[in-house]
mmCIF file with all atom_site columns, C-alpha atoms in Angstrom:
data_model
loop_
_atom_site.group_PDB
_atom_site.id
_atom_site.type_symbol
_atom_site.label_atom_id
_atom_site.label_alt_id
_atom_site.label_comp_id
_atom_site.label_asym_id
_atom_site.label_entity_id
_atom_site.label_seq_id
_atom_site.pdbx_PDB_ins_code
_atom_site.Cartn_x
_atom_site.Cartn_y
_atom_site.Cartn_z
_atom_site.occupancy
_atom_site.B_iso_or_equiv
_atom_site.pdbx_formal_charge
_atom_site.auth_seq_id
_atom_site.auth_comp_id
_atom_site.auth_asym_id
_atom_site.auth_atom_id
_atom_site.pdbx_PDB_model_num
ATOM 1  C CA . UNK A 1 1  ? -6.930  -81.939 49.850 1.00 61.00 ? 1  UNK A CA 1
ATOM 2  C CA . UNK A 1 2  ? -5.375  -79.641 52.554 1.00 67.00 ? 2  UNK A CA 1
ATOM 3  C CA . UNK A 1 3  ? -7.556  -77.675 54.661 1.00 82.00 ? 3  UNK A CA 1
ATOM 4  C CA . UNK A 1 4  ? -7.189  -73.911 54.497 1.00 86.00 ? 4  UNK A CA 1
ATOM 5  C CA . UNK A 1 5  ? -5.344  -72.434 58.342 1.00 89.00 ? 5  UNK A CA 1
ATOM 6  C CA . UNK A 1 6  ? -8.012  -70.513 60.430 1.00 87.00 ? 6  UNK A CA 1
ATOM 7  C CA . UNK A 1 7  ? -8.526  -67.150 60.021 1.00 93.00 ? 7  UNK A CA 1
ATOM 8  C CA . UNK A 1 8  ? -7.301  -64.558 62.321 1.00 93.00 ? 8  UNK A CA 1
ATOM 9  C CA . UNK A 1 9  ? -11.231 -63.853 62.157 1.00 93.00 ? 9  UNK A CA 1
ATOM 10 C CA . UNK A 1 10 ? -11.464 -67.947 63.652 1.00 94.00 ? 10 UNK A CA 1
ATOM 11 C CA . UNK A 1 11 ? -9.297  -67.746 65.970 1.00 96.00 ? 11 UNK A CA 1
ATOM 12 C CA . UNK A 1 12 ? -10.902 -64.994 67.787 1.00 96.00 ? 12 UNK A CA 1
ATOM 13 C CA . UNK A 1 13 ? -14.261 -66.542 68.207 1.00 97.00 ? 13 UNK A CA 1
ATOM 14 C CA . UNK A 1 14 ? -12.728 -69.912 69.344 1.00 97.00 ? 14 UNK A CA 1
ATOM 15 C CA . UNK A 1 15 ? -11.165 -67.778 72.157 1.00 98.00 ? 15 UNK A CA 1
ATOM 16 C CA . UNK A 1 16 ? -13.768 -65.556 72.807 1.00 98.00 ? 16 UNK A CA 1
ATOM 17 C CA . UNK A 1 17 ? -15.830 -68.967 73.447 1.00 98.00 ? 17 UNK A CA 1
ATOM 18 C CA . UNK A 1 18 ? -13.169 -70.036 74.772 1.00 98.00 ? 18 UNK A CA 1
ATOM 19 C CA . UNK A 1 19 ? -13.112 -67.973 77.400 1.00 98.00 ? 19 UNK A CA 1
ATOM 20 C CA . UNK A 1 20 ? -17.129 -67.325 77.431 1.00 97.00 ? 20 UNK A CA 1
ATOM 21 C CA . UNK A 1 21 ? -17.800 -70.684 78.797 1.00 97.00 ? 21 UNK A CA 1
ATOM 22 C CA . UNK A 1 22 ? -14.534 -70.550 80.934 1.00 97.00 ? 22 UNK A CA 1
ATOM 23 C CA . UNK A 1 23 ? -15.528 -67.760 83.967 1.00 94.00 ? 23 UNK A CA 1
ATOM 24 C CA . UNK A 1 24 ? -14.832 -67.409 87.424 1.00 89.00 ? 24 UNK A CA 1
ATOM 25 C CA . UNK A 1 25 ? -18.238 -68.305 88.458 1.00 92.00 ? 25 UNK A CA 1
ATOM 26 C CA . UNK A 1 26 ? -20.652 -70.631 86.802 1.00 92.00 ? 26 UNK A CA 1
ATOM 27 C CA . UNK A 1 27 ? -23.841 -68.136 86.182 1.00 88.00 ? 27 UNK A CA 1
ATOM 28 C CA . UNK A 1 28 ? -21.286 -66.176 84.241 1.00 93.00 ? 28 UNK A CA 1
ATOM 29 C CA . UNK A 1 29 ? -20.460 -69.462 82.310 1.00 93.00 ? 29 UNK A CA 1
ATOM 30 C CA . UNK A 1 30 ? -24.027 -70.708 81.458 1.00 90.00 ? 30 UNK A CA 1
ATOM 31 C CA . UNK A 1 31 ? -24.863 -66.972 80.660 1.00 91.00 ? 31 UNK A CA 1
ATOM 32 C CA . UNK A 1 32 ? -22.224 -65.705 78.234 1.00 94.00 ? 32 UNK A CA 1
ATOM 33 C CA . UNK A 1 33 ? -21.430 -69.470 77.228 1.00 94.00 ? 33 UNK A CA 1
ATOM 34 C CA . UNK A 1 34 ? -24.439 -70.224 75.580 1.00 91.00 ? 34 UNK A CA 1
ATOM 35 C CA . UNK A 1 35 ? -24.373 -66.353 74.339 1.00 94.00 ? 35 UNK A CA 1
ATOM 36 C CA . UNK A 1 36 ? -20.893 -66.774 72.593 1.00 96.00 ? 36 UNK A CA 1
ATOM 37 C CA . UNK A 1 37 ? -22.317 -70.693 70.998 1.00 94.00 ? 37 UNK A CA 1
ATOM 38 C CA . UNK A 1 38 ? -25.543 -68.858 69.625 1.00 91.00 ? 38 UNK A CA 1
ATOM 39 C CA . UNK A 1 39 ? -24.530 -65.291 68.667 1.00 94.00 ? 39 UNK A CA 1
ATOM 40 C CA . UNK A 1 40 ? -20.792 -64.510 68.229 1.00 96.00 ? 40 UNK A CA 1
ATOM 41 C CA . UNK A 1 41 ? -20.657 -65.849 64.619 1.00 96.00 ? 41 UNK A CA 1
ATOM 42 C CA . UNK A 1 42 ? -23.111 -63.607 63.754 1.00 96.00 ? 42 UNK A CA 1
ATOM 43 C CA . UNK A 1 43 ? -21.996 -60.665 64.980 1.00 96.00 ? 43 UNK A CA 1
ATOM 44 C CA . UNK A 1 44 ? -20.244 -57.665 63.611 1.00 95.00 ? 44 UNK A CA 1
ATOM 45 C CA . UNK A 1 45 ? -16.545 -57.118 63.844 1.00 95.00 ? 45 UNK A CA 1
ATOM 46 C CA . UNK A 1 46 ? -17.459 -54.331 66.122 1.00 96.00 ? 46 UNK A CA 1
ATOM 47 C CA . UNK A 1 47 ? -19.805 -55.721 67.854 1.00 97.00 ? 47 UNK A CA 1
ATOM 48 C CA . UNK A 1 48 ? -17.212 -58.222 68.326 1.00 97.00 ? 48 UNK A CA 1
ATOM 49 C CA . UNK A 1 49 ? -14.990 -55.489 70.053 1.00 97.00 ? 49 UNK A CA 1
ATOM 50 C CA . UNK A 1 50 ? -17.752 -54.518 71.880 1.00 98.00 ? 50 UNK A CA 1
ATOM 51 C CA . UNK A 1 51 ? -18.371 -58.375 73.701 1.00 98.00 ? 51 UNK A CA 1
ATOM 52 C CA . UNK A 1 52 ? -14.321 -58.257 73.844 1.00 97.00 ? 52 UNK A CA 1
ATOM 53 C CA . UNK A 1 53 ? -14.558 -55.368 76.024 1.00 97.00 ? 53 UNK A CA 1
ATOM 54 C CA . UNK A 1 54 ? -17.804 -57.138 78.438 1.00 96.00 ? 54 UNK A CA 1
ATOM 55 C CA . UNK A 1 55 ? -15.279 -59.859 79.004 1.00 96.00 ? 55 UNK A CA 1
ATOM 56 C CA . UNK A 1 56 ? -13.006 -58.043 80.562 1.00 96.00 ? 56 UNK A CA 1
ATOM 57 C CA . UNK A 1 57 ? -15.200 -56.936 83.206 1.00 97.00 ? 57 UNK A CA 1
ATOM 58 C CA . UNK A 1 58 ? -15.177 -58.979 86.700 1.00 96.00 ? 58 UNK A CA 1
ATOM 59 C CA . UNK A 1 59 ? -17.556 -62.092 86.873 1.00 96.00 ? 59 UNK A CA 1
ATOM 60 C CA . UNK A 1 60 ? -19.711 -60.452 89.791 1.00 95.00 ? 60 UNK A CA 1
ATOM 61 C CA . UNK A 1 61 ? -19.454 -56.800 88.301 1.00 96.00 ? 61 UNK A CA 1
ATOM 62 C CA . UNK A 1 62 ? -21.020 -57.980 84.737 1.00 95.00 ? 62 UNK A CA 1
ATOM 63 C CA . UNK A 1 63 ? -23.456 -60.520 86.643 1.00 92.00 ? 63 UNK A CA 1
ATOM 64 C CA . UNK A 1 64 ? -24.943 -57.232 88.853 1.00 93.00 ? 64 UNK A CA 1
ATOM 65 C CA . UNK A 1 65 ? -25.155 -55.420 85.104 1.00 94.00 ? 65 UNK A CA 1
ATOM 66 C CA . UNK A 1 66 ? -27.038 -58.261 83.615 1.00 90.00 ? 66 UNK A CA 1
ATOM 67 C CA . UNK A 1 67 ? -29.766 -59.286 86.342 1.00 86.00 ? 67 UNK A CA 1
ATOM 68 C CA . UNK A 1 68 ? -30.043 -55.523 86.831 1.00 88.00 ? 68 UNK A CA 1
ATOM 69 C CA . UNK A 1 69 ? -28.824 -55.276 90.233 1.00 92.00 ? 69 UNK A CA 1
ATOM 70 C CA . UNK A 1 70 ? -25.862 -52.506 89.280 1.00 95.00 ? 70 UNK A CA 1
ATOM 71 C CA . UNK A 1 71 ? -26.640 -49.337 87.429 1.00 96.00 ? 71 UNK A CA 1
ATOM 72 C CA . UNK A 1 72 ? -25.168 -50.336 83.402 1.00 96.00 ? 72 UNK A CA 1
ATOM 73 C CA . UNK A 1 73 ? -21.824 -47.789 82.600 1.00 97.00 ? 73 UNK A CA 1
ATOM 74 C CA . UNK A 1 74 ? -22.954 -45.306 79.349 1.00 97.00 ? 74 UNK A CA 1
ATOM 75 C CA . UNK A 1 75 ? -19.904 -46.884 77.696 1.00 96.00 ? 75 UNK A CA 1
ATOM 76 C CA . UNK A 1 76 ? -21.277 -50.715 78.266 1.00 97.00 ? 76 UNK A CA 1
ATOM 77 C CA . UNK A 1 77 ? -24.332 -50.129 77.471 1.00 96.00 ? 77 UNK A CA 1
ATOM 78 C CA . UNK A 1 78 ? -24.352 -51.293 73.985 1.00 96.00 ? 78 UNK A CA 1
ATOM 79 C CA . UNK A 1 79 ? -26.508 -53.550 71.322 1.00 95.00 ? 79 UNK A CA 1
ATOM 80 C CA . UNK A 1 80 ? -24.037 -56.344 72.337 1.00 96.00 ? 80 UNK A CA 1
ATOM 81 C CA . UNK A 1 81 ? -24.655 -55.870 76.041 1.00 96.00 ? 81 UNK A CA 1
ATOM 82 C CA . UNK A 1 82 ? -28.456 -55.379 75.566 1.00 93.00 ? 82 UNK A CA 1
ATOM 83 C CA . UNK A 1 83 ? -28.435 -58.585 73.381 1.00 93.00 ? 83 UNK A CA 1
ATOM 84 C CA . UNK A 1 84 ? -27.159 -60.938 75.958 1.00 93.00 ? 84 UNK A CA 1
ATOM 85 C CA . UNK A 1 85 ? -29.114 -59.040 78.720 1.00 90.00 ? 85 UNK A CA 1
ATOM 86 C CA . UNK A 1 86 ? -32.387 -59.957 76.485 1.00 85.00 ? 86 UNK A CA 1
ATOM 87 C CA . UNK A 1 87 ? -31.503 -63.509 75.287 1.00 75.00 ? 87 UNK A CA 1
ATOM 88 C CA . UNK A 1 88 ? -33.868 -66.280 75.413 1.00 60.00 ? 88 UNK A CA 1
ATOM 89 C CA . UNK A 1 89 ? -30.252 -68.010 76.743 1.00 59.00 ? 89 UNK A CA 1
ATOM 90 C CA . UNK A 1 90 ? -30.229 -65.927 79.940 1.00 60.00 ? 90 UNK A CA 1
ATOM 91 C CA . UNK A 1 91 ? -33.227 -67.094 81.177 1.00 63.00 ? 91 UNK A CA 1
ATOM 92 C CA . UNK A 1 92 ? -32.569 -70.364 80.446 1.00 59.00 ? 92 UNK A CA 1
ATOM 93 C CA . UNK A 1 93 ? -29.159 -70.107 82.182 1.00 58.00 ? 93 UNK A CA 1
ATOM 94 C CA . UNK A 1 94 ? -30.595 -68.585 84.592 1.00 60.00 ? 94 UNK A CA 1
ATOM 95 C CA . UNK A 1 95 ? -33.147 -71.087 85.308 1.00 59.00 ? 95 UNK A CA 1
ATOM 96 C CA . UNK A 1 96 ? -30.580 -74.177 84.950 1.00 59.00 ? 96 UNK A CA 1
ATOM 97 C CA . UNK A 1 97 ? -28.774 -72.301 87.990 1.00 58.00 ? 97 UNK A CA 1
ATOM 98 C CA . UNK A 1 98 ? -32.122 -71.937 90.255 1.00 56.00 ? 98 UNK A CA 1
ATOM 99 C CA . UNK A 1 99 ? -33.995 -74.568 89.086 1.00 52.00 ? 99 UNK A CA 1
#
């Protein structure tokens, strides 16, 4: 029995893990890595858009945003951005790199 081709729904979250665990700098891979494996499925097509756009920002940029060291943009400042910011996964990421 044939398998049925990947969505165009697929396809995006294998590149959007893809490039989650694939960063210029490793904090920004353990961070939104383990974000993308636990959460992306889940999410909202929207919400999808929304981690799309995150993404796009520079490594250091989104790293000052998440460990609170840079003032948050209105427009970035959304449920998906406060979800990863919040995760159980950052810590641990962030322990992983310190520890």
């Amino acid at each position: 029995m044939a398998e049925n081709p990947p969505t165009d729904h697929d396809i995006r979250l294998r590149r959007l893990k893809f490039r989650s665990w694939h960063r210029g700098i490793k904090e920004m891979d353990l961070i939104l890595g383990h974000f993308a494996d636990e959460m992306l499925d889940s999410l909202a097509p929207a919400d999808l858009d929304d981690y799309e756009r995150l993404i796009e920002i520079q490594d250091i940029t989104l790293y000052n945003w998440i460990s609170g060291h840079e003032k948050v943009p209105a427009e970035f400042e959304t449920s998906v951005f406060n979800r990863i910011r919040s995760a159980q996964h950052l810590k641990t990421a962030l322990w992983q790199q310190n520890g």
